[in-house]
mmCIF file of C-alpha atoms in Angstrom:
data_model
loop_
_atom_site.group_PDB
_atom_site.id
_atom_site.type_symbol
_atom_site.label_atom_id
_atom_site.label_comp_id
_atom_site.label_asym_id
_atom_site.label_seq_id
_atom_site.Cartn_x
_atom_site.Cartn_y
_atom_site.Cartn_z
ATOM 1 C CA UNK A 1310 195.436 -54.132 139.207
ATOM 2 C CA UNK A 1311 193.387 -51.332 137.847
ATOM 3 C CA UNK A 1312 189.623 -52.450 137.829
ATOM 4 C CA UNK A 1313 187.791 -51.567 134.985
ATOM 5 C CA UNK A 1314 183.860 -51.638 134.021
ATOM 6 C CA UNK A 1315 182.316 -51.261 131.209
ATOM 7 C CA UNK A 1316 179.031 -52.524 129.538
ATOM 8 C CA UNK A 1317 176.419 -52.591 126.523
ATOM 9 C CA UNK A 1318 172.852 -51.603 126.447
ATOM 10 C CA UNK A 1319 170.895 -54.466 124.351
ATOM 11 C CA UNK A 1320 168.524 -51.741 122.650
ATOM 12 C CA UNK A 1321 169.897 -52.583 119.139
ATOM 13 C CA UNK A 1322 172.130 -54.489 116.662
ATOM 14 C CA UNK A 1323 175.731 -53.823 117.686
ATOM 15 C CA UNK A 1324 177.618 -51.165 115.334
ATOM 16 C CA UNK A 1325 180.865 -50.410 113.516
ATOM 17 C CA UNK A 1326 180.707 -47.434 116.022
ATOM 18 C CA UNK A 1327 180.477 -49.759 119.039
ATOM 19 C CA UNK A 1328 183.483 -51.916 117.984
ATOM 20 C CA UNK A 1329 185.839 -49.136 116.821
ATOM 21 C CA UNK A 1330 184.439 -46.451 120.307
ATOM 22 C CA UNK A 1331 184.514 -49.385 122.647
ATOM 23 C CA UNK A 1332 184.874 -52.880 122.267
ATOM 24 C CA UNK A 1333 188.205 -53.580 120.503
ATOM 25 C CA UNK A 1334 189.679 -51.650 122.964
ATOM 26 C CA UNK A 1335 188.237 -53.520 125.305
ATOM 27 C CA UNK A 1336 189.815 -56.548 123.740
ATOM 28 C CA UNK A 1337 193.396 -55.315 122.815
ATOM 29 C CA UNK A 1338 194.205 -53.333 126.379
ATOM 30 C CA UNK A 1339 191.448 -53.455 129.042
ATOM 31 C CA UNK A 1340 191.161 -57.057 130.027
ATOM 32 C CA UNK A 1341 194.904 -57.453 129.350
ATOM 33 C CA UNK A 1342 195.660 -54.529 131.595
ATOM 34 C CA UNK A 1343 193.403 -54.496 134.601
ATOM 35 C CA UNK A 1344 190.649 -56.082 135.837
ATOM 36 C CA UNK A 1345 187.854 -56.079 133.724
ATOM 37 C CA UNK A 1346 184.336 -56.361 133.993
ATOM 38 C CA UNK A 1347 181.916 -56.414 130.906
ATOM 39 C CA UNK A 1348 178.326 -56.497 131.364
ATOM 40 C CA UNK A 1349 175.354 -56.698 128.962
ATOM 41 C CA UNK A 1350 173.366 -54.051 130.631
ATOM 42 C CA UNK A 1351 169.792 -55.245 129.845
ATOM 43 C CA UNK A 1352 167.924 -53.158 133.033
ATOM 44 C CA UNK A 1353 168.740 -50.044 131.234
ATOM 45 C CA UNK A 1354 167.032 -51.424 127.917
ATOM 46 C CA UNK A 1355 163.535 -51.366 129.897
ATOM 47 C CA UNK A 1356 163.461 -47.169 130.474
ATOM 48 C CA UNK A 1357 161.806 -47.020 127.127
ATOM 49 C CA UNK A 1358 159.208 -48.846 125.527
ATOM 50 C CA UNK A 1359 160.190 -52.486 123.924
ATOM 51 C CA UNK A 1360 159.398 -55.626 122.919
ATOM 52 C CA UNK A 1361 160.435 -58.037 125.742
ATOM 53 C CA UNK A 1362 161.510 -61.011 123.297
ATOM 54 C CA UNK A 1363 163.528 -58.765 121.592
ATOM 55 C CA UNK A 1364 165.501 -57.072 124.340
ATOM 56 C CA UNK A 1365 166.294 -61.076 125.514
ATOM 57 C CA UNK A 1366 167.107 -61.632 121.906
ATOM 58 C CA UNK A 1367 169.574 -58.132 121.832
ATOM 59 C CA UNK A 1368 171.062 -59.579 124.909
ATOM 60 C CA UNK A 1369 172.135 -62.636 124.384
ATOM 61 C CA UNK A 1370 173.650 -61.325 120.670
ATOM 62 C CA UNK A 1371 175.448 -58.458 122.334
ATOM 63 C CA UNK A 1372 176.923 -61.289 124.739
ATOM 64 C CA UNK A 1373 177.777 -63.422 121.677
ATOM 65 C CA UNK A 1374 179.210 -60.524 119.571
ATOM 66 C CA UNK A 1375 181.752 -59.358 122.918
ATOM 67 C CA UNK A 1376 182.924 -62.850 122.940
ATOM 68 C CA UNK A 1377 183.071 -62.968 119.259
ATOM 69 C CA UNK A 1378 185.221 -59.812 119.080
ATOM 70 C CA UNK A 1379 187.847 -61.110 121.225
ATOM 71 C CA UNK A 1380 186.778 -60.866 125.295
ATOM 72 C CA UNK A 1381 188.493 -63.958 126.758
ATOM 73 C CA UNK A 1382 186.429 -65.078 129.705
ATOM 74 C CA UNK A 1383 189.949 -66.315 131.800
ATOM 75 C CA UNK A 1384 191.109 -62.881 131.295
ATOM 76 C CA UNK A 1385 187.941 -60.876 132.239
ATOM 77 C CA UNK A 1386 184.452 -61.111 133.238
ATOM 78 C CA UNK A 1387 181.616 -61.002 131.271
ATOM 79 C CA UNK A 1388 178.067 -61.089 132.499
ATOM 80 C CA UNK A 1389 174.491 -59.697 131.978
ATOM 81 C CA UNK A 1390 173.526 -56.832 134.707
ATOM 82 C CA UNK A 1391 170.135 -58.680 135.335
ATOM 83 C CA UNK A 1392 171.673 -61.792 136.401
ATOM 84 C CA UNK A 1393 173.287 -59.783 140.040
ATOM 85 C CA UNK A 1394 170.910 -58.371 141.979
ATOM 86 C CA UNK A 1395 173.470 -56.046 143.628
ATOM 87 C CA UNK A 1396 173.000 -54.118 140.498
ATOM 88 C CA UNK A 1397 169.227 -52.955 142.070
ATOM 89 C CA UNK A 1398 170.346 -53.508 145.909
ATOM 90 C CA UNK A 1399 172.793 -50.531 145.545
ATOM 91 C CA UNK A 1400 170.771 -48.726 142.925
ATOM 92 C CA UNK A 1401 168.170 -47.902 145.580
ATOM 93 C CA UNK A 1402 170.697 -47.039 148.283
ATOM 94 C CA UNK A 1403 172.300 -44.898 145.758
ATOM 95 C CA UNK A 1404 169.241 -43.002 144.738
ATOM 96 C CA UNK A 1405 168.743 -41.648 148.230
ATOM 97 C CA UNK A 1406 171.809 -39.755 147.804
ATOM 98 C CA UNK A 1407 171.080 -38.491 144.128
ATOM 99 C CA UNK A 1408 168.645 -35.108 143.801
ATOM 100 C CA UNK A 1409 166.162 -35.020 141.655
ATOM 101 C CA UNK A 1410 167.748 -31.704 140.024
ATOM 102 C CA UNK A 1411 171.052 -33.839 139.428
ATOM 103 C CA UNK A 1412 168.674 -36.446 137.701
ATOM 104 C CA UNK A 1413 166.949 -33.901 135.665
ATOM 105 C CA UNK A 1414 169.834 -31.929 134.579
ATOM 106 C CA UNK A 1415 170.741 -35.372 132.823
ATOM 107 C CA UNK A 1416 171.507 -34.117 129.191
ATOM 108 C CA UNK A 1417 170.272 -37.910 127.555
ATOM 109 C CA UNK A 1418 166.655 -37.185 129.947
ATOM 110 C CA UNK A 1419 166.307 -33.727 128.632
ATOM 111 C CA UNK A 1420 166.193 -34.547 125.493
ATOM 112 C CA UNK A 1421 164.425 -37.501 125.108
ATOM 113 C CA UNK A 1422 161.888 -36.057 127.237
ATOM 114 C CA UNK A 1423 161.675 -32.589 125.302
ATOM 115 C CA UNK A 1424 160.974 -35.367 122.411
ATOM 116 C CA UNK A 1425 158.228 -36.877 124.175
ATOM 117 C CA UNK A 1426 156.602 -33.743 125.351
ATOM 118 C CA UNK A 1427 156.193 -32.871 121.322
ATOM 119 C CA UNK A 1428 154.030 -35.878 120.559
ATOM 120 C CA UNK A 1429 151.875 -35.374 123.767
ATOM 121 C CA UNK A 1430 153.327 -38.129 125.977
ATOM 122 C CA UNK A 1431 155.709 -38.544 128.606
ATOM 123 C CA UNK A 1432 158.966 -40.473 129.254
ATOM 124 C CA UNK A 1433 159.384 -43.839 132.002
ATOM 125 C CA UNK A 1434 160.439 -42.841 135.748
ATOM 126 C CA UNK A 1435 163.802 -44.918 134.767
ATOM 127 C CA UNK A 1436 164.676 -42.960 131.924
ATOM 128 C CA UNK A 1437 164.543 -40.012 135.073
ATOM 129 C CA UNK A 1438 166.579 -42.639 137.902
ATOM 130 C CA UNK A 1439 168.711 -44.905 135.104
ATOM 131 C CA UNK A 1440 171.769 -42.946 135.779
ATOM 132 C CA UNK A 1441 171.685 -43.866 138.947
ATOM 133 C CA UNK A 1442 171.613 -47.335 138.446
ATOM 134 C CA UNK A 1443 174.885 -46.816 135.866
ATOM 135 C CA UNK A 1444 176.442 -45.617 139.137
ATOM 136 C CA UNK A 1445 175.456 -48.367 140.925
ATOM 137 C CA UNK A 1446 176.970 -50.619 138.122
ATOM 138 C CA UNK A 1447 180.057 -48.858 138.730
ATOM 139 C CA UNK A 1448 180.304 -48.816 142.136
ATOM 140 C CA UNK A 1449 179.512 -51.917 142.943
ATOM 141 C CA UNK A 1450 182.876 -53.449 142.192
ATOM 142 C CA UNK A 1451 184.889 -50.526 143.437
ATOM 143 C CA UNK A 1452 185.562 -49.774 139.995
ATOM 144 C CA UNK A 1453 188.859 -47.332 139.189
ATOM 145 C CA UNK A 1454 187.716 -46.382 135.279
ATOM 146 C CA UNK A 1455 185.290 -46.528 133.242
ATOM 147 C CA UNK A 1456 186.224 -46.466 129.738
ATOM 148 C CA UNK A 1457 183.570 -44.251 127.686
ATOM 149 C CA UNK A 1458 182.464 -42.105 124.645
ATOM 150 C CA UNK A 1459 181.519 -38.631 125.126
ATOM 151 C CA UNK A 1460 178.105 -38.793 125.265
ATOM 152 C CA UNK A 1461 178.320 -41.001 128.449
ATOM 153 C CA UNK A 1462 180.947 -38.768 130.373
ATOM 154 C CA UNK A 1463 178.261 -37.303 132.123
ATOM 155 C CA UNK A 1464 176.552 -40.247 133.814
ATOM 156 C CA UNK A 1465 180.325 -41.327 134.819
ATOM 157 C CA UNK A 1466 180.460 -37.609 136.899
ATOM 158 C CA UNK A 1467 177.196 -38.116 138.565
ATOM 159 C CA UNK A 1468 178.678 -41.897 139.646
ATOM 160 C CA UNK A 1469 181.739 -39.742 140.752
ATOM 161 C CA UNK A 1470 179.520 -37.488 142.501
ATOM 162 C CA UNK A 1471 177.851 -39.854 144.215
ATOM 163 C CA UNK A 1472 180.537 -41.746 145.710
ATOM 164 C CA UNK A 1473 181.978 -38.754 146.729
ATOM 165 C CA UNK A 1474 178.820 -37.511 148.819
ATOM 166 C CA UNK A 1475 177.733 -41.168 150.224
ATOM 167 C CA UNK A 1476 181.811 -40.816 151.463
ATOM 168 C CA UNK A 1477 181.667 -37.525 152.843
ATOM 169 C CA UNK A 1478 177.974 -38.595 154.708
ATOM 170 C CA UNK A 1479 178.079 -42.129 156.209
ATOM 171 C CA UNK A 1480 182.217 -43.128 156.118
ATOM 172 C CA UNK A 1481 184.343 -43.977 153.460
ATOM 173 C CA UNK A 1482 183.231 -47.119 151.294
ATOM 174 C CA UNK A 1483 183.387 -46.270 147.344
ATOM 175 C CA UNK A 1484 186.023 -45.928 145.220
ATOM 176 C CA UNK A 1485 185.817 -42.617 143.243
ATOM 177 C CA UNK A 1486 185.918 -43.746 139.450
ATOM 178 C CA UNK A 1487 187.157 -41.636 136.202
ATOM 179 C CA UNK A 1488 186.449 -41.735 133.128
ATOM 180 C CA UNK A 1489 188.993 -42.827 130.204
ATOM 181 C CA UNK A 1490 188.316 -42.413 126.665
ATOM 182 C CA UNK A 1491 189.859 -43.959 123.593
ATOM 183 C CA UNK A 1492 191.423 -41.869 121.134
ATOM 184 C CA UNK A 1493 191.206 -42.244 117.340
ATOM 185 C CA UNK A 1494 187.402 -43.004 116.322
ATOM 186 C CA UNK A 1495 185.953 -42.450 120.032
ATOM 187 C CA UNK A 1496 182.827 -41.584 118.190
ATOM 188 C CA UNK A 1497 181.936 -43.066 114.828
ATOM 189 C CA UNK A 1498 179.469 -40.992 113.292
ATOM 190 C CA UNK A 1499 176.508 -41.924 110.976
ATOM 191 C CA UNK A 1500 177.499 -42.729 107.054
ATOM 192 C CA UNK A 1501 174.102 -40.518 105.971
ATOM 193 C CA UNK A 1502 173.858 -37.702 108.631
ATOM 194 C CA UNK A 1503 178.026 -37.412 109.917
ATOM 195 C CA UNK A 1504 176.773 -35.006 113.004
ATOM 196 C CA UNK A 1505 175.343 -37.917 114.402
ATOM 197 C CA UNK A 1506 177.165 -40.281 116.263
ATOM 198 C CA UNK A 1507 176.173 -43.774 114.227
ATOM 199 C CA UNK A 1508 173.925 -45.421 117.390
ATOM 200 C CA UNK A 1509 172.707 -48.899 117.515
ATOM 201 C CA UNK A 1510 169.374 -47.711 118.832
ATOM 202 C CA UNK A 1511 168.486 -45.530 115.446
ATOM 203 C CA UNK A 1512 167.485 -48.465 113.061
ATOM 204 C CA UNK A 1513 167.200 -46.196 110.138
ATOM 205 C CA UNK A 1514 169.629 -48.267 108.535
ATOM 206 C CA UNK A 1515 171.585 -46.600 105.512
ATOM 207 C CA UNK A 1516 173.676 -44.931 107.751
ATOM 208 C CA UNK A 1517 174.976 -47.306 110.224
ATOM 209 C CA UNK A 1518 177.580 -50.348 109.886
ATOM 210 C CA UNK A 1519 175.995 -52.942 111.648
ATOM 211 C CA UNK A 1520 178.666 -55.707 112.695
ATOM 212 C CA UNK A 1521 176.739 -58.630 111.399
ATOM 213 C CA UNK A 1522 176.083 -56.834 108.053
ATOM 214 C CA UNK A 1523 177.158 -58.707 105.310
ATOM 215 C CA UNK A 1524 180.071 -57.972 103.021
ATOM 216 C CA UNK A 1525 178.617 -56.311 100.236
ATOM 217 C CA UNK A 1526 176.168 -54.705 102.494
ATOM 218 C CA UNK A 1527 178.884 -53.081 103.570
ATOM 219 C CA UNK A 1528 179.973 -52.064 100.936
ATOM 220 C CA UNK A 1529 177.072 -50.546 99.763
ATOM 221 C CA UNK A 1530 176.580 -48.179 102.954
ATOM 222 C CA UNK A 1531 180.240 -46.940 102.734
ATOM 223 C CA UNK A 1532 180.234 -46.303 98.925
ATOM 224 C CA UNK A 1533 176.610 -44.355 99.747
ATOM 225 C CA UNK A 1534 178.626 -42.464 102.660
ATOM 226 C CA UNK A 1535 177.616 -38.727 102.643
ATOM 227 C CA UNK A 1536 180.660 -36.001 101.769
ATOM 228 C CA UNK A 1537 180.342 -32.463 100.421
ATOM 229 C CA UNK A 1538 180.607 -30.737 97.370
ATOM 230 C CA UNK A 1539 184.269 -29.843 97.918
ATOM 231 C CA UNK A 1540 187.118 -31.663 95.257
ATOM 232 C CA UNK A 1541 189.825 -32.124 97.395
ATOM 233 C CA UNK A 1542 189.620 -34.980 100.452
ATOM 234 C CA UNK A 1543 190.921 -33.244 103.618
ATOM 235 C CA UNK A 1544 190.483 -33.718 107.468
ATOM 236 C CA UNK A 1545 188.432 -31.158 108.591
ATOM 237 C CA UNK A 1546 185.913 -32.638 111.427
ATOM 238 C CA UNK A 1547 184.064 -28.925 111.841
ATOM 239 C CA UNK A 1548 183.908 -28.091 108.393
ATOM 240 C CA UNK A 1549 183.933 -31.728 106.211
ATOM 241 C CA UNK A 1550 182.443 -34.246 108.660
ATOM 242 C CA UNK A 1551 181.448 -36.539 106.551
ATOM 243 C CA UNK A 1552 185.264 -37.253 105.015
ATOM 244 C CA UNK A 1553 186.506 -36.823 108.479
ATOM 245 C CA UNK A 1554 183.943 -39.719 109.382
ATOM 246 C CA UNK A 1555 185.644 -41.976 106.489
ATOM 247 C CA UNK A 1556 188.928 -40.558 106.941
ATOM 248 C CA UNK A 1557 188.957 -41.531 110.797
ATOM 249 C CA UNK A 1558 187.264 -44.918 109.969
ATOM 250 C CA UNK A 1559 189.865 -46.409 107.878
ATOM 251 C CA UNK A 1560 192.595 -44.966 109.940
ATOM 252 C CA UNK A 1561 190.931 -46.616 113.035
ATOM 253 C CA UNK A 1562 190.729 -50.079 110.988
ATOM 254 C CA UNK A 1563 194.440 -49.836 109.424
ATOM 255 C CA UNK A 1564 196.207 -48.225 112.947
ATOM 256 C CA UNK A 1565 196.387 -44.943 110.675
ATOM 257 C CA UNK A 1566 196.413 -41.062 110.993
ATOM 258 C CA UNK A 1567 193.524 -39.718 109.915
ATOM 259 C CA UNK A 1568 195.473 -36.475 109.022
ATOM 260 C CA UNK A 1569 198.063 -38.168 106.940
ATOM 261 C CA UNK A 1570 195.459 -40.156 105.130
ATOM 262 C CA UNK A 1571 193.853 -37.297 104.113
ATOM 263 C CA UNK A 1572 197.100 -36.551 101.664
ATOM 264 C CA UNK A 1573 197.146 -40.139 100.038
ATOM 265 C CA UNK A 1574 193.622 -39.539 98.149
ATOM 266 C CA UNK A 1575 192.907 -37.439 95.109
ATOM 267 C CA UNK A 1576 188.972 -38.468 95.018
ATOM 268 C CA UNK A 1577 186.481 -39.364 97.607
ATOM 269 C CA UNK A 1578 185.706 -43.030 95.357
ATOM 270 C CA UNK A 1579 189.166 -43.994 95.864
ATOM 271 C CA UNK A 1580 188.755 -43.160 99.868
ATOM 272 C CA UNK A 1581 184.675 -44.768 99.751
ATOM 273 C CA UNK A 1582 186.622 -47.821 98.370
ATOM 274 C CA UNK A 1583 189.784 -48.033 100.275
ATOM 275 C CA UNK A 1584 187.437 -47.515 103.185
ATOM 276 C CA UNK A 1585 184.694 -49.817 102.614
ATOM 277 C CA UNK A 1586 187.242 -52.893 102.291
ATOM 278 C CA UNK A 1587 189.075 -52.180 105.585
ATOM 279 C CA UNK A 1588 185.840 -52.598 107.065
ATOM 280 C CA UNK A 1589 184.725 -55.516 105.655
ATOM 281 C CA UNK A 1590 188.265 -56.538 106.748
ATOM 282 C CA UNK A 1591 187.963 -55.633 110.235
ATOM 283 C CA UNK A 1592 184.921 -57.421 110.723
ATOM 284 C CA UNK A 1593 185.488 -60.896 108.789
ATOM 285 C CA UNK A 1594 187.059 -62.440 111.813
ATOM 286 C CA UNK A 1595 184.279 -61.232 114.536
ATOM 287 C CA UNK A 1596 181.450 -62.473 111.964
ATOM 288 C CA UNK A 1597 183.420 -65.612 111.575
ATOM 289 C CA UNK A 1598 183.747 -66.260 115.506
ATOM 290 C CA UNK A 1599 180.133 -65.047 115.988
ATOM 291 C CA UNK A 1600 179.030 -67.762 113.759
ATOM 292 C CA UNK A 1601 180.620 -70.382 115.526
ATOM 293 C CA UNK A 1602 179.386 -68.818 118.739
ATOM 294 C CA UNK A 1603 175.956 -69.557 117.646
ATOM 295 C CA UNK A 1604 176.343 -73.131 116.699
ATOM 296 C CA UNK A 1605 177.695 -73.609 120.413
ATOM 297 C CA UNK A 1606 175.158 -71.986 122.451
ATOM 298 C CA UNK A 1607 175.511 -73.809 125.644
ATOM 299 C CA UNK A 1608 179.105 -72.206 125.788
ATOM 300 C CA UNK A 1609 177.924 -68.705 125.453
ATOM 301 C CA UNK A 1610 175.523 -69.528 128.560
ATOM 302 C CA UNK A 1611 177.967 -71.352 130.289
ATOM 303 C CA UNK A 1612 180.381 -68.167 130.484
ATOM 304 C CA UNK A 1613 177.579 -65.807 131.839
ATOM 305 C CA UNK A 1614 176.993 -68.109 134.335
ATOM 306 C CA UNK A 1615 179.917 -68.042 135.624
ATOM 307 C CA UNK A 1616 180.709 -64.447 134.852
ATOM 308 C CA UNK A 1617 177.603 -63.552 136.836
ATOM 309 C CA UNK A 1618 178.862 -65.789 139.697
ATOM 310 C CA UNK A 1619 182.299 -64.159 139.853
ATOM 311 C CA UNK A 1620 180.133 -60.517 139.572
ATOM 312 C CA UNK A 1621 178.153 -61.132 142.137
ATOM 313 C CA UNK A 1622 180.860 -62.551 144.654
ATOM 314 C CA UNK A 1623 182.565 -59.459 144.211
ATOM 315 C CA UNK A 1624 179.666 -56.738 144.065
ATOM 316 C CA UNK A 1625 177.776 -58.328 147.290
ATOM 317 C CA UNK A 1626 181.006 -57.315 149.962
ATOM 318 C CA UNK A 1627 180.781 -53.861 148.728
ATOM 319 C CA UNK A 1628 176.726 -53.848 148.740
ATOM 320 C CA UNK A 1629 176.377 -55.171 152.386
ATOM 321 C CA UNK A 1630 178.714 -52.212 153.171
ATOM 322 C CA UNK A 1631 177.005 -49.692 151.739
ATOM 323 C CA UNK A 1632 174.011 -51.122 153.467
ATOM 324 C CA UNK A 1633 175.434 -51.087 156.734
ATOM 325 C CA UNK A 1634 177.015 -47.281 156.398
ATOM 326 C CA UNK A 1635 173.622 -45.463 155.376
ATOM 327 C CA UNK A 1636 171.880 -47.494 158.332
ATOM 328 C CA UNK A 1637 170.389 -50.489 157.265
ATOM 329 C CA UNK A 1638 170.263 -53.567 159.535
ATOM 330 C CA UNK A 1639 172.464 -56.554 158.662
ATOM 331 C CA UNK A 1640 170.132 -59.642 157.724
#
């Protein structure tokens, strides 16, 4: 079978955008069709500055919400990165075949380190190297695809790269992954500035479905949803993002064409509306199971124990050999 990995930084509450871009996919095809891993990837939480309790907190809810949303531990794996050390073993192996102009051509470090230049400070080492270890989180399990939004296609070349050159250099051992990308709502934007993509790590708020939010919460952010000053409701993502945004939502949430939903409203209320209650909706069920989740705790622990277990038998064969091909000595 196809192998698949895929995973979930714990740097904020997970979104609308995460469920619609990632995870339901995830649930309907990915661990149906291949075999899938799905990792909580809490190392790459630590390349900014955080609070510790609250990255173990973010972790463990990301782990509950994946479950909650429909992964199936008997048909796929689901564990946190921390908890296989092959993650780190192959990171460092990996980053002696990475340049440091590769690193720093990184679009995600350019920015965020432009940002901190401004206020007089400077950015972690592992913002610089954390790509690196997404490679190694892909290579380790000689993964064929990695499904992803657009603003992480780059990181999935450089793991691409990589593999490639540590090939050419010391023998063949990796398998070359590609990215795949989902189509309809592949990148939820934010309700209050729809040029954004809606992130969990922007806590601002107004603008971004949070999947635990509740119902009339909701409701509330939708109805608020930024438009334009335009009368008719069409699909135009370059000129009317913000009813593209709610147009691709609800067709995302009802199996829709954004397009053709764009002819069945005469006001933006009537969309705001229709919108706002396929939402609320689509995430009854996950809220629900979350819930329950939470009352059982022990069970959410219990599966990434054993999905770190299964991770780790599987990522170590593949570690030791790219130990052994760049020249290290067997222990």
């Amino acid at each position: 079978m196809t192998r698949v990995f895929s995973g979930v930084k714990p740097t904020g509450h997970l979104t609308l955008g995460n469920y619609l871009g990632a995870v339901r996919r995830w649930v309907d095809l990915d661990q149906r069709q291949s075999d899938a891993l799905f990792c909580v990837v809490d190392l790459h939480a630590l390349t900014v500055d955080h609070d510790p309790a609250r990255v173990r907190r973010l972790t463990r809810q990301a782990a509950t919400l994946l479950l909650a949303a429909g992964l199936d531990p008997e048909l796929c794996t689901v564990f946190v990165q921390s908890h296989v050390d092959e993650h780190t073993r192959l990171s460092y192996v990996m980053e002696c075949v990475a340049t440091d102009g590769e690193m720093r051509r990184m679009v995600q470090y350019k920015e965020k380190a432009a940002r901190e230049r401004e206020r007089g400070g400077s950015v972690r080492l592992s913002l610089l190297t954390y790509p690196v270890l997404m490679a190694a989180d892909i290579l380790a399990y000689g993964t064929d695809e990695v499904p992803v939004g657009d603003d992480q296609t780059q990181h999935v070349e450089l793991a691409r790269d990589l593999a490639v050159r540590f090939n050419q250099r010391y023998g063949h051992t990796f398998v070359v992954p590609r990215a795949t990308r989902p189509g309809v709502a592949a990148r939820v934007m934010n309700l209050q500035e729809p040029t954004s993509k809606m992130g969990k790590s922007d806590d601002s708020g107004p603008g971004i479905v949070y999947l635990l939010d509740e119902p009339d919460v909701v409701r509330k952010k939708v109805m608020r949803a930024v438009t334009d000053s335009a009368a008719e409701v069409v699909y135009d993502r370059e000129e009317r993002p913000g009813v593209a945004n709610l147009l691709e939502i609800l067709a995302a949430c009802e199996g829709g064409n954004p397009e053709a939903l764009s002819g069945v409203y005469e006001s933006y209320g009537a969309l705001k509306k229709d919108t706002a209650e396929a939402v609320v909706e689509l995430l009854r069920p996950v809220q629900e199971r979350h819930k329950a989740l939470c009352a059982d705790p022990a069970y959410v622990e219990g599966v990434l124990r054993d999905g770190a277990e299964k991770a780790r038998r599987m990522a170590k064969p593949m570690v030791d050999t790219a130990y052994r091909a760049i020249g290290l000595l067997p222990a």
